[in-house]
Amino acid sequence: MAHIVFNNLCVDFPIYNTPGRSLKNHLMQAATGGRMGSNEKGHVVVRALQNISLELKEGDRLGVIGHNGAGKSTLLRVISGVYEPTVGSVVVSGKVNSLIDLSLGMDGEATGIENIYLRGALLGFKRRWLSTKVKEIVDFAGLGDFIEMPLRTFSTGMQMRLAFSIATLEQPEILVMDEWLTVGDANFQEKAQQRLNEIVKKTSILVIATHSPELVQRVCNRMIKLERGDLITT
């Protein structure tokens, strides 16, 4: 059963080699979404998330809103296991799929086929299982013989089609997204949206960060707002 629980969670990012002059600190604070401070070692830190307590259960579709730097992407990355809490805890039960950095881990010098295995390994796919899905990935991405070419020879659209086809290969229990994905040309967008809609429909918990109130109203049944790392509304 999919379940997410945040308990007084905080996430800090240390800023090294930063002088303690008040003016520079003030300017840095104005330029970042988090709160400036210092840790027990005296290092300057930005607190990206502050005392987040939140519970998500099966059927929840959570929209996370807030200005740039408010902590939305950090929250998604905590759920995905990319960031660890500095203080407090997060417990995530269920298989998570992140549609944030679709091309993370892909190598421009490697072929399309090799990148399927590179990206698949980062997503936790078993190599033997992935080998049975290569043709499905290539067909869905519509790459044909280009799949044997180095990734650097692909257009940006072709790279994103491949990345999307890999990332959406398996149905997750928990799906995290940074805005609603729009990938590739018009023809690919149509079937990509069909696949994405089907995944969202079947996923137990959806967490999507967005600037669009209309998207939240259309897709979500819950909403929170983050402001400089603080949870303002639920």
PDB file of C-alpha atoms in Angstrom:
ATOM      1  CA  MET A   1       0.000   0.000   0.000  1.00  0.00           C
ATOM      2  CA  ALA A   2       1.461   3.351  -1.083  1.00  0.00           C
ATOM      3  CA  HIS A   3       2.035   5.792   1.750  1.00  0.00           C
ATOM      4  CA  ILE A   4       4.207   8.891   2.371  1.00  0.00           C
ATOM      5  CA  VAL A   5       4.761  10.514   5.769  1.00  0.00           C
ATOM      6  CA  PHE A   6       6.857  13.631   6.426  1.00  0.00           C
ATOM      7  CA  ASN A   7       7.551  14.320  10.089  1.00  0.00           C
ATOM      8  CA  ASN A   8       9.016  17.774  10.885  1.00  0.00           C
ATOM      9  CA  LEU A   9      11.332  17.399   7.905  1.00  0.00           C
ATOM     10  CA  CYS A  10      14.035  19.955   7.145  1.00  0.00           C
ATOM     11  CA  VAL A  11      16.538  19.956   4.281  1.00  0.00           C
ATOM     12  CA  ASP A  12      19.653  22.154   4.398  1.00  0.00           C
ATOM     13  CA  PHE A  13      22.162  22.868   1.655  1.00  0.00           C
ATOM     14  CA  PRO A  14      25.593  24.046   2.893  1.00  0.00           C
ATOM     15  CA  ILE A  15      27.155  27.011   1.094  1.00  0.00           C
ATOM     16  CA  TYR A  16      30.938  26.797   1.368  1.00  0.00           C
ATOM     17  CA  ASN A  17      33.477  29.630   1.051  1.00  0.00           C
ATOM     18  CA  THR A  18      30.841  32.232   1.809  1.00  0.00           C
ATOM     19  CA  PRO A  19      31.999  35.222   3.905  1.00  0.00           C
ATOM     20  CA  GLY A  20      29.842  36.130   6.842  1.00  0.00           C
ATOM     21  CA  ARG A  21      29.373  39.746   5.819  1.00  0.00           C
ATOM     22  CA  SER A  22      25.798  40.797   6.493  1.00  0.00           C
ATOM     23  CA  LEU A  23      25.309  42.532   3.139  1.00  0.00           C
ATOM     24  CA  LYS A  24      26.394  39.519   1.114  1.00  0.00           C
ATOM     25  CA  ASN A  25      24.265  37.220   3.265  1.00  0.00           C
ATOM     26  CA  HIS A  26      21.290  39.514   2.767  1.00  0.00           C
ATOM     27  CA  LEU A  27      21.774  39.499  -1.008  1.00  0.00           C
ATOM     28  CA  MET A  28      22.128  35.719  -1.075  1.00  0.00           C
ATOM     29  CA  GLN A  29      18.981  35.313   0.996  1.00  0.00           C
ATOM     30  CA  ALA A  30      17.062  37.540  -1.385  1.00  0.00           C
ATOM     31  CA  ALA A  31      18.293  35.504  -4.347  1.00  0.00           C
ATOM     32  CA  THR A  32      17.337  32.098  -2.972  1.00  0.00           C
ATOM     33  CA  GLY A  33      14.046  30.585  -1.968  1.00  0.00           C
ATOM     34  CA  GLY A  34      15.284  29.129   1.306  1.00  0.00           C
ATOM     35  CA  ARG A  35      16.299  30.668   4.614  1.00  0.00           C
ATOM     36  CA  MET A  36      19.916  31.574   5.324  1.00  0.00           C
ATOM     37  CA  GLY A  37      21.513  30.386   8.545  1.00  0.00           C
ATOM     38  CA  SER A  38      24.436  28.411   9.869  1.00  0.00           C
ATOM     39  CA  ASN A  39      24.818  24.846  11.092  1.00  0.00           C
ATOM     40  CA  GLU A  40      26.570  23.531  14.187  1.00  0.00           C
ATOM     41  CA  LYS A  41      29.928  23.664  12.354  1.00  0.00           C
ATOM     42  CA  GLY A  42      29.456  27.322  11.508  1.00  0.00           C
ATOM     43  CA  HIS A  43      28.922  26.737   7.782  1.00  0.00           C
ATOM     44  CA  VAL A  44      26.448  28.959   5.972  1.00  0.00           C
ATOM     45  CA  VAL A  45      23.405  26.905   4.922  1.00  0.00           C
ATOM     46  CA  VAL A  46      20.224  27.477   2.943  1.00  0.00           C
ATOM     47  CA  ARG A  47      17.246  25.736   4.505  1.00  0.00           C
ATOM     48  CA  ALA A  48      15.266  24.605   1.487  1.00  0.00           C
ATOM     49  CA  LEU A  49      12.495  22.888   3.483  1.00  0.00           C
ATOM     50  CA  GLN A  50      11.444  23.827   6.998  1.00  0.00           C
ATOM     51  CA  ASN A  51       9.474  21.612   9.427  1.00  0.00           C
ATOM     52  CA  ILE A  52       7.365  19.849   6.801  1.00  0.00           C
ATOM     53  CA  SER A  53       4.766  17.502   8.284  1.00  0.00           C
ATOM     54  CA  LEU A  54       2.490  15.869   5.747  1.00  0.00           C
ATOM     55  CA  GLU A  55       0.823  12.517   5.104  1.00  0.00           C
ATOM     56  CA  LEU A  56      -0.233  11.144   1.727  1.00  0.00           C
ATOM     57  CA  LYS A  57      -2.346   8.023   1.278  1.00  0.00           C
ATOM     58  CA  GLU A  58      -3.615   5.961  -1.650  1.00  0.00           C
ATOM     59  CA  GLY A  59      -5.775   8.017  -3.955  1.00  0.00           C
ATOM     60  CA  ASP A  60      -4.105  11.334  -3.111  1.00  0.00           C
ATOM     61  CA  ARG A  61      -3.306  13.632  -6.010  1.00  0.00           C
ATOM     62  CA  LEU A  62      -1.242  16.431  -4.489  1.00  0.00           C
ATOM     63  CA  GLY A  63      -0.504  19.700  -6.258  1.00  0.00           C
ATOM     64  CA  VAL A  64       2.493  21.609  -4.873  1.00  0.00           C
ATOM     65  CA  ILE A  65       2.504  25.315  -5.728  1.00  0.00           C
ATOM     66  CA  GLY A  66       4.807  28.214  -4.902  1.00  0.00           C
ATOM     67  CA  HIS A  67       7.206  30.625  -6.596  1.00  0.00           C
ATOM     68  CA  ASN A  68      10.574  29.577  -8.013  1.00  0.00           C
ATOM     69  CA  GLY A  69      12.890  28.588  -5.162  1.00  0.00           C
ATOM     70  CA  ALA A  70      10.037  27.894  -2.743  1.00  0.00           C
ATOM     71  CA  GLY A  71      11.155  24.270  -2.239  1.00  0.00           C
ATOM     72  CA  LYS A  72       8.853  22.425  -4.644  1.00  0.00           C
ATOM     73  CA  SER A  73      11.544  20.509  -6.525  1.00  0.00           C
ATOM     74  CA  THR A  74      13.387  19.763  -3.284  1.00  0.00           C
ATOM     75  CA  LEU A  75      10.222  18.164  -1.893  1.00  0.00           C
ATOM     76  CA  LEU A  76       9.901  15.984  -4.997  1.00  0.00           C
ATOM     77  CA  ARG A  77      13.539  14.929  -4.754  1.00  0.00           C
ATOM     78  CA  VAL A  78      13.103  13.962  -1.103  1.00  0.00           C
ATOM     79  CA  ILE A  79      10.233  11.668  -2.094  1.00  0.00           C
ATOM     80  CA  SER A  80      12.399  10.237  -4.889  1.00  0.00           C
ATOM     81  CA  GLY A  81      15.252   9.539  -2.459  1.00  0.00           C
ATOM     82  CA  VAL A  82      17.672  12.015  -4.074  1.00  0.00           C
ATOM     83  CA  TYR A  83      17.916  14.195  -0.928  1.00  0.00           C
ATOM     84  CA  GLU A  84      18.044  13.028   2.670  1.00  0.00           C
ATOM     85  CA  PRO A  85      16.465  15.023   5.496  1.00  0.00           C
ATOM     86  CA  THR A  86      18.815  17.132   7.595  1.00  0.00           C
ATOM     87  CA  VAL A  87      16.298  17.077  10.436  1.00  0.00           C
ATOM     88  CA  GLY A  88      13.127  15.037  10.888  1.00  0.00           C
ATOM     89  CA  SER A  89      12.150  12.088   8.723  1.00  0.00           C
ATOM     90  CA  VAL A  90      10.331  10.883   5.645  1.00  0.00           C
ATOM     91  CA  VAL A  91       8.904   7.393   5.180  1.00  0.00           C
ATOM     92  CA  VAL A  92       7.974   6.382   1.631  1.00  0.00           C
ATOM     93  CA  SER A  93       6.193   3.063   1.066  1.00  0.00           C
ATOM     94  CA  GLY A  94       5.745   2.030  -2.558  1.00  0.00           C
ATOM     95  CA  LYS A  95       7.678   2.095  -5.827  1.00  0.00           C
ATOM     96  CA  VAL A  96       8.458   5.676  -6.869  1.00  0.00           C
ATOM     97  CA  ASN A  97       8.910   6.934 -10.417  1.00  0.00           C
ATOM     98  CA  SER A  98      10.322  10.428 -10.914  1.00  0.00           C
ATOM     99  CA  LEU A  99       9.609  12.317 -14.128  1.00  0.00           C
ATOM    100  CA  ILE A 100      11.803  15.266 -13.148  1.00  0.00           C
ATOM    101  CA  ASP A 101      15.204  14.737 -14.803  1.00  0.00           C
ATOM    102  CA  LEU A 102      14.279  12.490 -17.713  1.00  0.00           C
ATOM    103  CA  SER A 103      17.766  12.458 -19.237  1.00  0.00           C
ATOM    104  CA  LEU A 104      19.729  12.061 -16.010  1.00  0.00           C
ATOM    105  CA  GLY A 105      22.562   9.544 -16.462  1.00  0.00           C
ATOM    106  CA  MET A 106      22.381   9.430 -20.244  1.00  0.00           C
ATOM    107  CA  ASP A 107      25.689   9.647 -22.143  1.00  0.00           C
ATOM    108  CA  GLY A 108      26.052  11.574 -25.384  1.00  0.00           C
ATOM    109  CA  GLU A 109      28.867   9.331 -26.623  1.00  0.00           C
ATOM    110  CA  ALA A 110      26.931   6.098 -25.974  1.00  0.00           C
ATOM    111  CA  THR A 111      24.442   4.705 -28.481  1.00  0.00           C
ATOM    112  CA  GLY A 112      20.707   4.887 -27.973  1.00  0.00           C
ATOM    113  CA  ILE A 113      20.667   1.190 -27.048  1.00  0.00           C
ATOM    114  CA  GLU A 114      23.448   1.681 -24.495  1.00  0.00           C
ATOM    115  CA  ASN A 115      21.582   4.641 -23.027  1.00  0.00           C
ATOM    116  CA  ILE A 116      18.491   2.511 -22.528  1.00  0.00           C
ATOM    117  CA  TYR A 117      20.541   0.331 -20.192  1.00  0.00           C
ATOM    118  CA  LEU A 118      22.282   3.309 -18.524  1.00  0.00           C
ATOM    119  CA  ARG A 119      19.040   5.146 -17.783  1.00  0.00           C
ATOM    120  CA  GLY A 120      17.238   1.916 -16.947  1.00  0.00           C
ATOM    121  CA  ALA A 121      19.881   1.033 -14.361  1.00  0.00           C
ATOM    122  CA  LEU A 122      19.345   4.407 -12.640  1.00  0.00           C
ATOM    123  CA  LEU A 123      15.627   3.712 -12.557  1.00  0.00           C
ATOM    124  CA  GLY A 124      16.274   0.363 -10.882  1.00  0.00           C
ATOM    125  CA  PHE A 125      15.240  -1.819 -13.812  1.00  0.00           C
ATOM    126  CA  LYS A 126      16.711  -5.323 -13.963  1.00  0.00           C
ATOM    127  CA  ARG A 127      18.916  -5.704 -17.036  1.00  0.00           C
ATOM    128  CA  ARG A 128      17.331  -9.000 -18.093  1.00  0.00           C
ATOM    129  CA  TRP A 129      13.824  -7.537 -17.828  1.00  0.00           C
ATOM    130  CA  LEU A 130      14.898  -4.385 -19.651  1.00  0.00           C
ATOM    131  CA  SER A 131      16.310  -6.474 -22.516  1.00  0.00           C
ATOM    132  CA  THR A 132      12.788  -7.738 -23.178  1.00  0.00           C
ATOM    133  CA  LYS A 133      11.520  -4.139 -23.404  1.00  0.00           C
ATOM    134  CA  VAL A 134      14.109  -2.638 -25.776  1.00  0.00           C
ATOM    135  CA  LYS A 135      11.986  -3.108 -28.909  1.00  0.00           C
ATOM    136  CA  GLU A 136       8.963  -1.604 -27.133  1.00  0.00           C
ATOM    137  CA  ILE A 137      11.018   1.437 -26.131  1.00  0.00           C
ATOM    138  CA  VAL A 138      12.457   1.946 -29.613  1.00  0.00           C
ATOM    139  CA  ASP A 139       9.071   1.531 -31.295  1.00  0.00           C
ATOM    140  CA  PHE A 140       7.333   3.918 -28.911  1.00  0.00           C
ATOM    141  CA  ALA A 141      10.069   6.549 -29.342  1.00  0.00           C
ATOM    142  CA  GLY A 142       9.918   6.103 -33.122  1.00  0.00           C
ATOM    143  CA  LEU A 143      13.701   6.139 -33.516  1.00  0.00           C
ATOM    144  CA  GLY A 144      14.200   3.260 -35.933  1.00  0.00           C
ATOM    145  CA  ASP A 145      17.844   2.649 -36.908  1.00  0.00           C
ATOM    146  CA  PHE A 146      18.932   5.821 -35.095  1.00  0.00           C
ATOM    147  CA  ILE A 147      18.873   3.780 -31.871  1.00  0.00           C
ATOM    148  CA  GLU A 148      22.289   2.364 -32.899  1.00  0.00           C
ATOM    149  CA  MET A 149      23.796   5.855 -33.278  1.00  0.00           C
ATOM    150  CA  PRO A 150      25.510   7.925 -30.545  1.00  0.00           C
ATOM    151  CA  LEU A 151      23.061   9.994 -28.528  1.00  0.00           C
ATOM    152  CA  ARG A 152      24.903  13.200 -29.496  1.00  0.00           C
ATOM    153  CA  THR A 153      23.688  12.700 -33.080  1.00  0.00           C
ATOM    154  CA  PHE A 154      20.047  12.801 -31.936  1.00  0.00           C
ATOM    155  CA  SER A 155      18.026  15.986 -32.077  1.00  0.00           C
ATOM    156  CA  THR A 156      16.811  17.336 -28.731  1.00  0.00           C
ATOM    157  CA  GLY A 157      13.327  16.044 -29.539  1.00  0.00           C
ATOM    158  CA  MET A 158      14.643  12.559 -30.303  1.00  0.00           C
ATOM    159  CA  GLN A 159      16.593  12.488 -27.047  1.00  0.00           C
ATOM    160  CA  MET A 160      13.510  13.482 -25.065  1.00  0.00           C
ATOM    161  CA  ARG A 161      11.370  10.880 -26.844  1.00  0.00           C
ATOM    162  CA  LEU A 162      13.853   8.194 -25.886  1.00  0.00           C
ATOM    163  CA  ALA A 163      14.137   9.429 -22.301  1.00  0.00           C
ATOM    164  CA  PHE A 164      10.353   9.599 -21.907  1.00  0.00           C
ATOM    165  CA  SER A 165       9.886   6.123 -23.392  1.00  0.00           C
ATOM    166  CA  ILE A 166      12.326   4.667 -20.848  1.00  0.00           C
ATOM    167  CA  ALA A 167      11.038   6.627 -17.851  1.00  0.00           C
ATOM    168  CA  THR A 168       7.408   5.653 -18.425  1.00  0.00           C
ATOM    169  CA  LEU A 169       8.074   2.000 -19.147  1.00  0.00           C
ATOM    170  CA  GLU A 170       6.870   0.724 -15.769  1.00  0.00           C
ATOM    171  CA  GLN A 171       3.745   1.631 -13.812  1.00  0.00           C
ATOM    172  CA  PRO A 172       4.743   3.166 -10.444  1.00  0.00           C
ATOM    173  CA  GLU A 173       2.804   3.217  -7.200  1.00  0.00           C
ATOM    174  CA  ILE A 174       3.982   6.774  -6.516  1.00  0.00           C
ATOM    175  CA  LEU A 175       4.571   9.278  -9.332  1.00  0.00           C
ATOM    176  CA  VAL A 176       6.349  12.615  -8.861  1.00  0.00           C
ATOM    177  CA  MET A 177       6.390  15.252 -11.594  1.00  0.00           C
ATOM    178  CA  ASP A 178       7.785  18.764 -11.957  1.00  0.00           C
ATOM    179  CA  GLU A 179       5.069  20.292 -14.156  1.00  0.00           C
ATOM    180  CA  TRP A 180       3.053  18.309 -16.685  1.00  0.00           C
ATOM    181  CA  LEU A 181       5.289  16.833 -19.369  1.00  0.00           C
ATOM    182  CA  THR A 182       5.086  17.877 -22.995  1.00  0.00           C
ATOM    183  CA  VAL A 183       7.580  15.896 -25.069  1.00  0.00           C
ATOM    184  CA  GLY A 184       8.483  15.767 -28.756  1.00  0.00           C
ATOM    185  CA  ASP A 185       6.610  16.864 -31.862  1.00  0.00           C
ATOM    186  CA  ALA A 186       2.837  16.984 -32.254  1.00  0.00           C
ATOM    187  CA  ASN A 187       2.495  13.341 -33.307  1.00  0.00           C
ATOM    188  CA  PHE A 188       4.570  12.055 -30.396  1.00  0.00           C
ATOM    189  CA  GLN A 189       2.914  14.423 -27.920  1.00  0.00           C
ATOM    190  CA  GLU A 190      -0.456  12.812 -28.555  1.00  0.00           C
ATOM    191  CA  LYS A 191       0.647   9.271 -27.707  1.00  0.00           C
ATOM    192  CA  ALA A 192       2.911  10.541 -24.905  1.00  0.00           C
ATOM    193  CA  GLN A 193      -0.067  12.266 -23.307  1.00  0.00           C
ATOM    194  CA  GLN A 194      -2.147   9.105 -23.650  1.00  0.00           C
ATOM    195  CA  ARG A 195       0.544   7.087 -21.876  1.00  0.00           C
ATOM    196  CA  LEU A 196       1.009   9.747 -19.200  1.00  0.00           C
ATOM    197  CA  ASN A 197      -2.734   9.993 -18.559  1.00  0.00           C
ATOM    198  CA  GLU A 198      -2.918   6.220 -18.176  1.00  0.00           C
ATOM    199  CA  ILE A 199       0.002   6.163 -15.725  1.00  0.00           C
ATOM    200  CA  VAL A 200      -1.498   8.993 -13.654  1.00  0.00           C
ATOM    201  CA  LYS A 201      -4.869   7.229 -13.626  1.00  0.00           C
ATOM    202  CA  LYS A 202      -3.357   3.993 -12.307  1.00  0.00           C
ATOM    203  CA  THR A 203      -0.796   5.415  -9.860  1.00  0.00           C
ATOM    204  CA  SER A 204      -1.725   5.252  -6.174  1.00  0.00           C
ATOM    205  CA  ILE A 205      -0.207   8.631  -5.220  1.00  0.00           C
ATOM    206  CA  LEU A 206       0.624  11.566  -7.511  1.00  0.00           C
ATOM    207  CA  VAL A 207       2.724  14.549  -6.419  1.00  0.00           C
ATOM    208  CA  ILE A 208       3.107  17.291  -9.010  1.00  0.00           C
ATOM    209  CA  ALA A 209       4.838  20.654  -8.610  1.00  0.00           C
ATOM    210  CA  THR A 210       3.328  23.336 -10.805  1.00  0.00           C
ATOM    211  CA  HIS A 211       2.720  27.026 -11.334  1.00  0.00           C
ATOM    212  CA  SER A 212      -0.677  26.299 -12.876  1.00  0.00           C
ATOM    213  CA  PRO A 213      -3.794  26.560 -10.648  1.00  0.00           C
ATOM    214  CA  GLU A 214      -5.783  25.182 -13.582  1.00  0.00           C
ATOM    215  CA  LEU A 215      -3.682  21.998 -13.619  1.00  0.00           C
ATOM    216  CA  VAL A 216      -4.139  21.546  -9.877  1.00  0.00           C
ATOM    217  CA  GLN A 217      -7.886  21.974 -10.240  1.00  0.00           C
ATOM    218  CA  ARG A 218      -8.018  19.495 -13.149  1.00  0.00           C
ATOM    219  CA  VAL A 219      -5.726  16.749 -11.823  1.00  0.00           C
ATOM    220  CA  CYS A 220      -5.426  17.031  -8.033  1.00  0.00           C
ATOM    221  CA  ASN A 221      -7.643  16.469  -5.019  1.00  0.00           C
ATOM    222  CA  ARG A 222      -5.235  18.114  -2.550  1.00  0.00           C
ATOM    223  CA  MET A 223      -2.953  21.143  -2.664  1.00  0.00           C
ATOM    224  CA  ILE A 224      -0.154  22.642  -0.599  1.00  0.00           C
ATOM    225  CA  LYS A 225       1.709  25.906  -0.999  1.00  0.00           C
ATOM    226  CA  LEU A 226       5.386  26.315  -0.164  1.00  0.00           C
ATOM    227  CA  GLU A 227       6.951  29.651   0.630  1.00  0.00           C
ATOM    228  CA  ARG A 228      10.698  29.848   1.300  1.00  0.00           C
ATOM    229  CA  GLY A 229      10.608  26.220   2.408  1.00  0.00           C
ATOM    230  CA  ASP A 230       7.617  26.556   4.740  1.00  0.00           C
ATOM    231  CA  LEU A 231       4.351  24.725   4.201  1.00  0.00           C
ATOM    232  CA  ILE A 232       1.726  27.483   4.125  1.00  0.00           C
ATOM    233  CA  THR A 233      -1.538  25.725   3.257  1.00  0.00           C
ATOM    234  CA  THR A 234      -2.850  22.157   2.977  1.00  0.00           C
TER     235      THR A 234
END
